[in-house]
PDB file of C-alpha atoms and ligand atoms in Angstrom:
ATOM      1  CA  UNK K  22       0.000   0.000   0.000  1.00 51.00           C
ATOM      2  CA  UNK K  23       2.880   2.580   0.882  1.00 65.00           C
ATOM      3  CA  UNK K  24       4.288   2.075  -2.569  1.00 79.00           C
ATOM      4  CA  UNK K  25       1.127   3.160  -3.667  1.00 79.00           C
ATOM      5  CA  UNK K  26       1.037   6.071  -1.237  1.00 83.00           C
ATOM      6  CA  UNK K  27       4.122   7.478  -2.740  1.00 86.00           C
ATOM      7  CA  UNK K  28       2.821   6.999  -6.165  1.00 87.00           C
ATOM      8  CA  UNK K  29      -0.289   9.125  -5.512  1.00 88.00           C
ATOM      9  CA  UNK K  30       1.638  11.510  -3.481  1.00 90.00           C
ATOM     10  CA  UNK K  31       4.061  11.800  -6.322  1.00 92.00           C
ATOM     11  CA  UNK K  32       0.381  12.505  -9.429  1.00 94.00           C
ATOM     12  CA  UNK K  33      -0.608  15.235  -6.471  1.00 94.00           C
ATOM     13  CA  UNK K  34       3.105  17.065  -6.067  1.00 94.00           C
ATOM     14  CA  UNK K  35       3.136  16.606 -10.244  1.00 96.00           C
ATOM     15  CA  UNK K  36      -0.060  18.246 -10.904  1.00 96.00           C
ATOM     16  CA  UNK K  37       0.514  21.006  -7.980  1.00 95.00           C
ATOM     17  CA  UNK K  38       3.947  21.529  -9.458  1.00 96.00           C
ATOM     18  CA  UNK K  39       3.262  22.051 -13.114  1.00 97.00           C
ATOM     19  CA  UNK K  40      -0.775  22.565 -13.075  1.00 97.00           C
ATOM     20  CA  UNK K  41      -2.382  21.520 -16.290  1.00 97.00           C
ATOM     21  CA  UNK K  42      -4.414  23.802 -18.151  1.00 98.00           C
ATOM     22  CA  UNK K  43      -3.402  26.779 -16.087  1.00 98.00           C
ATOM     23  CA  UNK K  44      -4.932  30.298 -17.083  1.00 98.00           C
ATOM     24  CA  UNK K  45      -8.131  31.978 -17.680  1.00 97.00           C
ATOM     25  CA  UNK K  46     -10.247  32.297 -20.722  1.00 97.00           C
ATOM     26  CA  UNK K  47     -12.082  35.297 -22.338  1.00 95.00           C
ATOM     27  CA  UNK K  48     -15.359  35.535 -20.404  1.00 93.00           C
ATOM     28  CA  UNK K  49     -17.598  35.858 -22.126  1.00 92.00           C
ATOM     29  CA  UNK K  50     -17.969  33.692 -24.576  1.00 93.00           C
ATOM     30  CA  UNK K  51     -16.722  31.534 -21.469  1.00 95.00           C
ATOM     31  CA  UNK K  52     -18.274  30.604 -18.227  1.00 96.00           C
ATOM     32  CA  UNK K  53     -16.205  32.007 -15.512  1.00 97.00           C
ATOM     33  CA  UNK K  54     -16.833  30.668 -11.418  1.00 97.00           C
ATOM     34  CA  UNK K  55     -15.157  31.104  -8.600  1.00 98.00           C
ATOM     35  CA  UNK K  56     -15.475  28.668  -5.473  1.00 98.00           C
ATOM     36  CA  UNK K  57     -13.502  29.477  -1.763  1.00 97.00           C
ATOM     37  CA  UNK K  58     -12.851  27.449   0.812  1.00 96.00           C
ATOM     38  CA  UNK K  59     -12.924  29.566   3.844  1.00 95.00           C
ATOM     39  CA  UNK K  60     -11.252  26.720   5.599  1.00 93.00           C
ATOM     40  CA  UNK K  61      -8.046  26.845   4.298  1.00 95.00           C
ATOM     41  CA  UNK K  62      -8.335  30.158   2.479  1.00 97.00           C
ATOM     42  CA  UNK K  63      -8.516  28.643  -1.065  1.00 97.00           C
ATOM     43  CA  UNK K  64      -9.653  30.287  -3.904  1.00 98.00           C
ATOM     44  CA  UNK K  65     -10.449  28.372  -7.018  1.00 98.00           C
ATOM     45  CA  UNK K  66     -11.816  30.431 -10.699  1.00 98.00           C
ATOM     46  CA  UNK K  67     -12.919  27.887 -13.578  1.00 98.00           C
ATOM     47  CA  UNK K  68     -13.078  29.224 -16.683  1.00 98.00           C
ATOM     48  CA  UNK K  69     -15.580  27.172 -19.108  1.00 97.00           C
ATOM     49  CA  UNK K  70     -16.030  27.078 -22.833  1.00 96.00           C
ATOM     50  CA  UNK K  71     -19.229  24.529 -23.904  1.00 95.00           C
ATOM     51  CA  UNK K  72     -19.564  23.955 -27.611  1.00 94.00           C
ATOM     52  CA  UNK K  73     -22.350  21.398 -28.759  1.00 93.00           C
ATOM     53  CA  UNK K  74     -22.956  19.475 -25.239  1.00 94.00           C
ATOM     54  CA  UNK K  75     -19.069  19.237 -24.863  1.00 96.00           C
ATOM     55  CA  UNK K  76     -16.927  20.825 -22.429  1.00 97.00           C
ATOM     56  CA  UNK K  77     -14.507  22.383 -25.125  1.00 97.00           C
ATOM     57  CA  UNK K  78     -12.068  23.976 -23.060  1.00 97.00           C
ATOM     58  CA  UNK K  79     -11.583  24.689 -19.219  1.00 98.00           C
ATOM     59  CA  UNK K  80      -9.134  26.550 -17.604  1.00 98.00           C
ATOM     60  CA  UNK K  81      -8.117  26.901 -14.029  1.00 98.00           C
ATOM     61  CA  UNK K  82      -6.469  29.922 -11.879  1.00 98.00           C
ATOM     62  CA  UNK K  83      -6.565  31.216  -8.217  1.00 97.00           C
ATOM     63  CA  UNK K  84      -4.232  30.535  -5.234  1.00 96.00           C
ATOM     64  CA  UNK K  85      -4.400  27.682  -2.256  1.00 96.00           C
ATOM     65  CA  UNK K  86      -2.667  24.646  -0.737  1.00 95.00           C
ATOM     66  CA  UNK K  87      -1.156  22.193  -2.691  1.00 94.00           C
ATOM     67  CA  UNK K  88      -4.777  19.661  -2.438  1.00 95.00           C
ATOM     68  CA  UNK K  89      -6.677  22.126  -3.364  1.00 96.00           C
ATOM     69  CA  UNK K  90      -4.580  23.269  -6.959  1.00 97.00           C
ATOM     70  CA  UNK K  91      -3.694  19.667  -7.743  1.00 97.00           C
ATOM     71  CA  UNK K  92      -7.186  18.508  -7.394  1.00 97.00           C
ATOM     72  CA  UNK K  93      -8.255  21.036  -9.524  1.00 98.00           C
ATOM     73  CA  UNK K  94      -5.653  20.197 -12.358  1.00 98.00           C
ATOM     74  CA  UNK K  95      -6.179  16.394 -11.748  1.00 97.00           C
ATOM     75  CA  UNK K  96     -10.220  17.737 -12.523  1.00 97.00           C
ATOM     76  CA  UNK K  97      -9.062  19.650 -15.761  1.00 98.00           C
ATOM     77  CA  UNK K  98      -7.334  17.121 -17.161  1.00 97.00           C
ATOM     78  CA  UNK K  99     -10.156  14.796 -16.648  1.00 96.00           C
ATOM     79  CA  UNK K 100     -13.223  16.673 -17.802  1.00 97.00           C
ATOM     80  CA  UNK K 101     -11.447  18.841 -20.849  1.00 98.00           C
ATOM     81  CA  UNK K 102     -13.128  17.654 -24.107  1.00 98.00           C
ATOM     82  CA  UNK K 103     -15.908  15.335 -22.347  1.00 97.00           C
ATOM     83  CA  UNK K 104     -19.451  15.501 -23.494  1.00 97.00           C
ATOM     84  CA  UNK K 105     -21.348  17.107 -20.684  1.00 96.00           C
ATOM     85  CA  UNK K 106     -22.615  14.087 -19.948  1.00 96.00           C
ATOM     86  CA  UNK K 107     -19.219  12.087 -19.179  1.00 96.00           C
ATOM     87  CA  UNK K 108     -18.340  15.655 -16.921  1.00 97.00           C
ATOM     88  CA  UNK K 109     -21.094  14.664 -14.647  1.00 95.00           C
ATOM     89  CA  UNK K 110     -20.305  10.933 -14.735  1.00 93.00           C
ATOM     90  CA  UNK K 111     -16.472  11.901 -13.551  1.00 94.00           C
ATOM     91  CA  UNK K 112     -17.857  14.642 -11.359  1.00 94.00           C
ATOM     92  CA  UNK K 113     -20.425  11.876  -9.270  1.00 89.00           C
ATOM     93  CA  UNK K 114     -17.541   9.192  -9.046  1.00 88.00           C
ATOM     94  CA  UNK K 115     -15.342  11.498  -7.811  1.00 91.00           C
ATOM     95  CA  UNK K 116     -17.699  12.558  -4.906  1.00 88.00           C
ATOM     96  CA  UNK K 117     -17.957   9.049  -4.180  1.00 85.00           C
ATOM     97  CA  UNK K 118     -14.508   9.001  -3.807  1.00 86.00           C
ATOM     98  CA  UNK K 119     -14.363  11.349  -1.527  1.00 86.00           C
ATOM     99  CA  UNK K 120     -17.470  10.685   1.035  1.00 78.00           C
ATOM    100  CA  UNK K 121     -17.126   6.592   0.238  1.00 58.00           C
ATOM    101  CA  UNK K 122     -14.632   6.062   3.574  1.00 49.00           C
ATOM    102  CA  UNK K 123     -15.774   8.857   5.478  1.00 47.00           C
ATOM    103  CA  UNK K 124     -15.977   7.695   9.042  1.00 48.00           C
ATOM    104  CA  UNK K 125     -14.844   4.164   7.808  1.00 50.00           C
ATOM    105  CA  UNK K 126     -11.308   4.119   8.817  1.00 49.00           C
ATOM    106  CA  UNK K 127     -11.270   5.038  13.278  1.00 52.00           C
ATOM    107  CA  UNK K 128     -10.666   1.202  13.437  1.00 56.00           C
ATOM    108  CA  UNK K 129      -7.944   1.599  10.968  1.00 59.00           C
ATOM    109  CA  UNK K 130      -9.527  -0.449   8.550  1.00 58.00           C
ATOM    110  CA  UNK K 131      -8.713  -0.162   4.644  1.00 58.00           C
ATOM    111  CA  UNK K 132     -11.656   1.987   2.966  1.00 53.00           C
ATOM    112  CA  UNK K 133     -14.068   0.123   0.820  1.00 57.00           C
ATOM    113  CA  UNK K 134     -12.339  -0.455  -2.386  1.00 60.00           C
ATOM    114  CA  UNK K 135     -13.808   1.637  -5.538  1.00 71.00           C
ATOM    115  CA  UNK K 136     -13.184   0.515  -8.853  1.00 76.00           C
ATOM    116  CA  UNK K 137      -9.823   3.317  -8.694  1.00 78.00           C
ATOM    117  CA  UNK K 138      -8.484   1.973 -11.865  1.00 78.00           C
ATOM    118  CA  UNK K 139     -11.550   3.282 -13.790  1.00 81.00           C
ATOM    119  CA  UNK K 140     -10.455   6.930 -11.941  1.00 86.00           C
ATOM    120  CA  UNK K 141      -6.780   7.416 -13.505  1.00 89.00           C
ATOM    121  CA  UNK K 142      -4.828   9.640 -11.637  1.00 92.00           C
ATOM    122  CA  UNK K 143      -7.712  11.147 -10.323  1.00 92.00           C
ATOM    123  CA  UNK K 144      -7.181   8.125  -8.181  1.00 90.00           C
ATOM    124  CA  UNK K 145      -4.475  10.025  -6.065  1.00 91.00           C
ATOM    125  CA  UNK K 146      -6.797  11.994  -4.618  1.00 91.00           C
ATOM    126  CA  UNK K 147      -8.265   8.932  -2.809  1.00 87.00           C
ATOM    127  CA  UNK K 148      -5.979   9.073   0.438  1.00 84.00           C
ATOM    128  CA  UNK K 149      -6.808  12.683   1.006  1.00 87.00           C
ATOM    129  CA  UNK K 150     -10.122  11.049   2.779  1.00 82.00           C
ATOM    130  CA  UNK K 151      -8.095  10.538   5.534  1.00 82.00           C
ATOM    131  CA  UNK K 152      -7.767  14.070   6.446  1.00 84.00           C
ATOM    132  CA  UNK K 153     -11.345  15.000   6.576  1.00 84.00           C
ATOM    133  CA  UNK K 154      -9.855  18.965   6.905  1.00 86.00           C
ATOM    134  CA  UNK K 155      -8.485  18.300   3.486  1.00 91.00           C
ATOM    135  CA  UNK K 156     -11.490  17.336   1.888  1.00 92.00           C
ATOM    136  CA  UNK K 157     -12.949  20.799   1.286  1.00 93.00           C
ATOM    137  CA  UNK K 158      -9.790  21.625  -0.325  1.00 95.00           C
ATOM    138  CA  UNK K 159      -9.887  18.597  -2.633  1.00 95.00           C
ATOM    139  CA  UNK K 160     -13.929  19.490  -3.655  1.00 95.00           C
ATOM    140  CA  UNK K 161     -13.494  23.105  -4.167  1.00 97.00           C
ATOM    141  CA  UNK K 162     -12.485  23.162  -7.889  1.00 97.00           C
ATOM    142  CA  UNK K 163     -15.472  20.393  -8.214  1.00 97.00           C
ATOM    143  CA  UNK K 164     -18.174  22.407  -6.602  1.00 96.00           C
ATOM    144  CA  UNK K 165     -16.948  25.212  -8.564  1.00 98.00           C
ATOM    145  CA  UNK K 166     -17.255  23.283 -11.741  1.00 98.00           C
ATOM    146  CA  UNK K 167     -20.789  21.927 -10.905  1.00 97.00           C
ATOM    147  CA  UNK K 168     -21.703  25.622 -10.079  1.00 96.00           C
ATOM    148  CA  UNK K 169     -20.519  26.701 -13.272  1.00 96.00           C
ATOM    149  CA  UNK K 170     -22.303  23.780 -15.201  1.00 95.00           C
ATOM    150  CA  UNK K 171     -25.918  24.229 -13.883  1.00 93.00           C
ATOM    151  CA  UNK K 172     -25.203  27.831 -15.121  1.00 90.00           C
ATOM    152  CA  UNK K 173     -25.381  26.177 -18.611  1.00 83.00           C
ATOM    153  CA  UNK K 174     -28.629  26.684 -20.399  1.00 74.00           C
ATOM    154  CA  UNK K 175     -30.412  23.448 -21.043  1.00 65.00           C
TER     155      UNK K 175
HETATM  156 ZN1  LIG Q   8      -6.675  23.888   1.119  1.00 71.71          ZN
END
């Protein structure tokens, strides 16, 4: 398991390092949301360009711990070119991912396992379930994109 550990702890310091699709787009056309986590102080802007039921382009910027950026380039990577439709599939695993062991682990049991290989590196985000603190750091950027989608007319 620890040689897992370091794996995802290496996807988290990778994505937090060199964010993936880092900047802002011209808003409008774009959708452009911004979530905070009062918590921690994060602050979290997604910038969204929907063409045809696809999420085109999205683009992330704002400031905050190093959970709360990678999880919202691990969510970038993941939902950029997507039919709306595969966003919200992504989007309602990943919540699962994050509530699924909640409370779970006092005995110091493993969490229930979730299919993680289906997840890809969003996978690395799994062991930040452990720090319940953490969590609203991890779900920021995904609020924020959920916000930004149910802005999208129908
Ligand atoms: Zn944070």
């Amino acid at each position: 398991m620890s040689n897992l550990e370091d794996l995802y702890r290496e996807i988290i310091l990778d994505h937090y390092r060199s964010p993936r699709n880092r900047g802002e787009l011209e808003s409008p056309p774009a959708l452009r949301v911004e979530g905070f986590n009062p918590l921690c102080g994060d602050e979290i802007v997604v910038y969204l360009d929907v063409t045809n039921g696809t999420l085109s382009n999205i683009k992330i910027a704002g400031t905050g711990c190093s959970i709360s950026q990678s999880s919202a380039s691990l969510m970038s990577a993941a939902v950029k070119g997507k039919t709306l439709e595969e966003v919200h599939k992504i989007i309602s695993r990943f919540k699962q991912l994050m509530t699924i062991t909640e409370g779970t682990l006092e005995d110091g049991s493993e969490p229930e396992p979730i299919d993680l290989a289906s997840m890809g590196e969003l996978a690395a985000l799994a062991g930040v379930v452990k720090f319940p603190v953490r969590i609203k750091c991890a779900t920021l950027s995904w609020n924020t994109l959920v916000q930004g989608l149910d802005e999208i007319p129908a």
